[in-house]
PDB file of C-alpha atoms in Angstrom:
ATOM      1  CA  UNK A 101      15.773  97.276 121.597  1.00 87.00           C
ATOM      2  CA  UNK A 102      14.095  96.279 124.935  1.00 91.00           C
ATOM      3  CA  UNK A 103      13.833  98.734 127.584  1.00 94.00           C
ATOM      4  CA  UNK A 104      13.326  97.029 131.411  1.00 96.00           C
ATOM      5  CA  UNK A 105      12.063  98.527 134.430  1.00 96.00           C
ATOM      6  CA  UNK A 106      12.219  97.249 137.975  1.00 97.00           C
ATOM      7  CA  UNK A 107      10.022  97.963 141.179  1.00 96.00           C
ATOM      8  CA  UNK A 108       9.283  96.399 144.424  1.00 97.00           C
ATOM      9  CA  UNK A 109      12.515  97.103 146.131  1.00 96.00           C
ATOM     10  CA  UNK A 110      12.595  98.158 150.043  1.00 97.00           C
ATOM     11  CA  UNK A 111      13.482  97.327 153.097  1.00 98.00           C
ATOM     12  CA  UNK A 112      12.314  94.171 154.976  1.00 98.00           C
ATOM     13  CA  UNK A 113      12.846  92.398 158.136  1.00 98.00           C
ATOM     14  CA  UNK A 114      14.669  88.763 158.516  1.00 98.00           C
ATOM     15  CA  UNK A 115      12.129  85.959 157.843  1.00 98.00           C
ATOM     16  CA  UNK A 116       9.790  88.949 156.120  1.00 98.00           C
ATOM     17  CA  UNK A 117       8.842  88.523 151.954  1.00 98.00           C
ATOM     18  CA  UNK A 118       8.905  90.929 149.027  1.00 98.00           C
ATOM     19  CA  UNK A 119       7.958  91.021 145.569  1.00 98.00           C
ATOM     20  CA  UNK A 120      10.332  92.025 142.917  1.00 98.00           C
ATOM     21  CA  UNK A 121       8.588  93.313 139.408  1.00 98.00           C
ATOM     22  CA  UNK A 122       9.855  94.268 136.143  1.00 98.00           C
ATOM     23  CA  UNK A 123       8.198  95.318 133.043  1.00 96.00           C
ATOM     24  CA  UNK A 124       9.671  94.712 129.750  1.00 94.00           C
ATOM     25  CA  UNK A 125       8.937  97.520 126.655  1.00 91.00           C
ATOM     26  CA  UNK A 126      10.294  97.121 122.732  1.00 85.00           C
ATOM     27  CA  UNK A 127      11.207  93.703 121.041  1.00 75.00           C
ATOM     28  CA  UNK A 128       9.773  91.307 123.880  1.00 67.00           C
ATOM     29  CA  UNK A 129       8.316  87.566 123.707  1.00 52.00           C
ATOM     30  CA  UNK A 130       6.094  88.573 120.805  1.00 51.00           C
ATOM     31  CA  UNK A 131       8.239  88.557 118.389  1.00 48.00           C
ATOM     32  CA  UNK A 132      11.691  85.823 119.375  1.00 58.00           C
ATOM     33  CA  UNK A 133      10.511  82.162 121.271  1.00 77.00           C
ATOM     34  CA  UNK A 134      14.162  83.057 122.675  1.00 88.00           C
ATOM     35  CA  UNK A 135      12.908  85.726 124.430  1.00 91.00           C
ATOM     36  CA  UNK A 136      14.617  85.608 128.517  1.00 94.00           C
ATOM     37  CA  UNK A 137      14.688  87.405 131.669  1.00 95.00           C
ATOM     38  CA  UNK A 138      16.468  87.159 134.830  1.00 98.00           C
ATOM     39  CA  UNK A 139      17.061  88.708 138.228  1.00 98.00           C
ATOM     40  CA  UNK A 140      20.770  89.335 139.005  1.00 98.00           C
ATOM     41  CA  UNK A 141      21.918  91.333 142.667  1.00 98.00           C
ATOM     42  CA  UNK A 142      24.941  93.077 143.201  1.00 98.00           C
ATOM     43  CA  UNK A 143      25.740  94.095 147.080  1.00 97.00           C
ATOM     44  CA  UNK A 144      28.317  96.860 147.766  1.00 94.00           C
ATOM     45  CA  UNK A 145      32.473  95.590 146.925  1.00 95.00           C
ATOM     46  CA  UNK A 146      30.948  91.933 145.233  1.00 97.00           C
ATOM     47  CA  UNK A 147      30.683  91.249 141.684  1.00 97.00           C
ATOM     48  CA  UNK A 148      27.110  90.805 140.040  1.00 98.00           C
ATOM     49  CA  UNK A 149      25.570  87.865 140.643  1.00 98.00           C
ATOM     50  CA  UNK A 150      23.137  85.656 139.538  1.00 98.00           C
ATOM     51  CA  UNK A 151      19.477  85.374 141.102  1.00 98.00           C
ATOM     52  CA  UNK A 152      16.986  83.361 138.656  1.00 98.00           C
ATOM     53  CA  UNK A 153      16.280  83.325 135.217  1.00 98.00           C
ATOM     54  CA  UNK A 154      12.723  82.272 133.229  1.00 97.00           C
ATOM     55  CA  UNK A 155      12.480  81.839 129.693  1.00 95.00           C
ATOM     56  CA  UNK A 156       9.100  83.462 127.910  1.00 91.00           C
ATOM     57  CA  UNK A 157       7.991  80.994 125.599  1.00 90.00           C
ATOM     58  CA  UNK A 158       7.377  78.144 127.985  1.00 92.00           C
ATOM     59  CA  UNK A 159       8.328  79.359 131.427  1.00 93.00           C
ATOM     60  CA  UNK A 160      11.443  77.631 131.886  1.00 96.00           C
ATOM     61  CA  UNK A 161      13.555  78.766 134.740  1.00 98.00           C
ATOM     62  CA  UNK A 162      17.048  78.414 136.436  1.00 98.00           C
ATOM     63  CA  UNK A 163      17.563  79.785 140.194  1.00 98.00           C
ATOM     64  CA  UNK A 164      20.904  79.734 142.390  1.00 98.00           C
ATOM     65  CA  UNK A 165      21.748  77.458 144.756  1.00 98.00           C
ATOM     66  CA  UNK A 166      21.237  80.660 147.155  1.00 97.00           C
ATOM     67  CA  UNK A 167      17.607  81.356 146.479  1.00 98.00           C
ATOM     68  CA  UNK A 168      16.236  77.904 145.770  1.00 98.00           C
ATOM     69  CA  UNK A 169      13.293  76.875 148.013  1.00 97.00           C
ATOM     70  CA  UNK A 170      12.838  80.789 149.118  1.00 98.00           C
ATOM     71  CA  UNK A 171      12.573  82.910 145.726  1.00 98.00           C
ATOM     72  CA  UNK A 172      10.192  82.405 142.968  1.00 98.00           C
ATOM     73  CA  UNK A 173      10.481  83.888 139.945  1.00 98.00           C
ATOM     74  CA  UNK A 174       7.278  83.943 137.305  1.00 97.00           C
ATOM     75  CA  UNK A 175       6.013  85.823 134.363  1.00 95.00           C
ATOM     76  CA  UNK A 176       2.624  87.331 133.349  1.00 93.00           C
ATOM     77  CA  UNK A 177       2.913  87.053 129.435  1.00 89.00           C
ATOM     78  CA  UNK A 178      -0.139  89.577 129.079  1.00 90.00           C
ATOM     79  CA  UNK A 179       1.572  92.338 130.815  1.00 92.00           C
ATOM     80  CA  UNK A 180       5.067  91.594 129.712  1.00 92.00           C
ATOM     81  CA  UNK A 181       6.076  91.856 133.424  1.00 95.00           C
ATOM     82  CA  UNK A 182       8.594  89.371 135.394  1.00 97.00           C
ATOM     83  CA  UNK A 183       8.309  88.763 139.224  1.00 98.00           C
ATOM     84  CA  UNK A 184      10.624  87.760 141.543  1.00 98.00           C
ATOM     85  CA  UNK A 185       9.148  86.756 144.834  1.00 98.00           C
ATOM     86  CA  UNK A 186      11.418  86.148 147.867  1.00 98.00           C
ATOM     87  CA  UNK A 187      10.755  84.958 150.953  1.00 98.00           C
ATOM     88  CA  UNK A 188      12.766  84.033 154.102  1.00 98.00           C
ATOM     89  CA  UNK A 189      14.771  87.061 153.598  1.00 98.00           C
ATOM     90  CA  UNK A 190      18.138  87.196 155.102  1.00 97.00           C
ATOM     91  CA  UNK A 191      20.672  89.668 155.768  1.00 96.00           C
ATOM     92  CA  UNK A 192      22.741  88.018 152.731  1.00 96.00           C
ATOM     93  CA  UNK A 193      19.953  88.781 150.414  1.00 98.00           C
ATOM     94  CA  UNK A 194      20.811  92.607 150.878  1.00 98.00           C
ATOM     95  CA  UNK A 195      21.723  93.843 147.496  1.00 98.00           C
ATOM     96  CA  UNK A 196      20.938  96.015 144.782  1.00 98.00           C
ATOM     97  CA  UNK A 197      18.742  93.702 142.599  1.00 98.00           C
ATOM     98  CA  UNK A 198      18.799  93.913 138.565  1.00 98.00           C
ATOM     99  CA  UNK A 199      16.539  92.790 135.541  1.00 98.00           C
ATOM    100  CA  UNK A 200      17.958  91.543 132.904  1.00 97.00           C
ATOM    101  CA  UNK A 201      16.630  90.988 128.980  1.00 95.00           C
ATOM    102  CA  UNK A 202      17.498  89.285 125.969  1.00 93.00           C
ATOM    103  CA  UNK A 203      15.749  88.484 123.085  1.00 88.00           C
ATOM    104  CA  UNK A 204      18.022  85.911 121.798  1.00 87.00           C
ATOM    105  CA  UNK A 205      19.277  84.220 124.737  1.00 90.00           C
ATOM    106  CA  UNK A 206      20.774  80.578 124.769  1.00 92.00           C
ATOM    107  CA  UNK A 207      18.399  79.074 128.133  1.00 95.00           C
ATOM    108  CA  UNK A 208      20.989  76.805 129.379  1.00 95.00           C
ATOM    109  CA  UNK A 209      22.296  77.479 133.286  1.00 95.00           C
ATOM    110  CA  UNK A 210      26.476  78.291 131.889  1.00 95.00           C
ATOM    111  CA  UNK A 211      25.182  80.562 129.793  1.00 96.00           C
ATOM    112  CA  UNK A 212      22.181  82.263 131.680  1.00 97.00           C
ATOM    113  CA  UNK A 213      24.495  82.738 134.757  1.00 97.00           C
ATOM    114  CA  UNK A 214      27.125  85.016 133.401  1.00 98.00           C
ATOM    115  CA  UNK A 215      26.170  88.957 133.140  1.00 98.00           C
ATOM    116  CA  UNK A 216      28.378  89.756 130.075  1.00 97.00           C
ATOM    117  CA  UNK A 217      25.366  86.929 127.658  1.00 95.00           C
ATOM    118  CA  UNK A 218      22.404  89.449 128.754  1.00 97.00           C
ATOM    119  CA  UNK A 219      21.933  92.460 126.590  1.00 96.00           C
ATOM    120  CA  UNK A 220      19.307  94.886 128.359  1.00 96.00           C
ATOM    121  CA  UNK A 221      19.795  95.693 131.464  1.00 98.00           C
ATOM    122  CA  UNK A 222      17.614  97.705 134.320  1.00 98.00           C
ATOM    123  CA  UNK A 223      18.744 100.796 136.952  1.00 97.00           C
ATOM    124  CA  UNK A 224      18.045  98.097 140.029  1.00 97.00           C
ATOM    125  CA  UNK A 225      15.915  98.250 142.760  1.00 98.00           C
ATOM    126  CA  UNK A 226      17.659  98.150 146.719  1.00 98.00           C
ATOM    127  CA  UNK A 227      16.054  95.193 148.931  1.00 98.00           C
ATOM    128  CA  UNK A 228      17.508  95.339 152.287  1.00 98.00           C
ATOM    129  CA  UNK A 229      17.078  92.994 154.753  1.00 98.00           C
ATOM    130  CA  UNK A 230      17.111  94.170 158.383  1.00 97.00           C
ATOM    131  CA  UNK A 231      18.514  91.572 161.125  1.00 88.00           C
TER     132      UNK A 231
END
């Protein structure tokens, strides 16, 4: 079981940056090297999508097309906490945004970028971007 929480969420003006953050609680990095998190955002009447992904054991990642260039998303082992920094905000980057966890998670992009191959799943944080 692995229990995610996000934080960071709020509202931010065009061309402004936030920082995303979610901790990570139960069967984490320390015990599967298949250990994965991602970001996933969901804004009101669209389907959950995908943000960025980073695998524990050796910081691999995967970002959308969308987000390359502007978000970064990173890990601090030591604090079993995943950030997702955005900048360059834009009014399309208005969503709820979503944390995702799996301990067992195939790292490769078709798998990573569907919703239905990550187990644990956080409440979301809102980010909304004023024009």
């Amino acid at each position: 079981q692995v229990h995610v929480v996000e934080s960071g969420g709020g509202l931010v003006q065009a061309g402004g940056s936030l920082r995303l953050s979610c901790t990570a609680s139960g069967r984490t990095s320390s015990t599967s090297g298949d250990f994965a998190m991602a970001w996933f955002r969901q804004a009101p009447g669209k389907e959950r999508e995908f943000v960025a992904a980073i695998k524990w054991i050796d910081s691999s990642r995967h970002y959308a097309d969308s987000v390359k260039g502007r978000f970064t998303i990173s890990r601090d082992g030591a604090k079993n906490t995943m950030y997702l920094q955005m900048s360059i905000l834009n009014a399309n980057d208005t969503a709820a945004y979503y944390c995702a966890a799996d301990p067992a998670q195939l790292f490769v992009w078709t798998v990573v970028v569907r919703p239905g191959t990550w187990e644990y799943w956080g409440q979301g944080t809102q980010v909304t971007v004023s024009s």
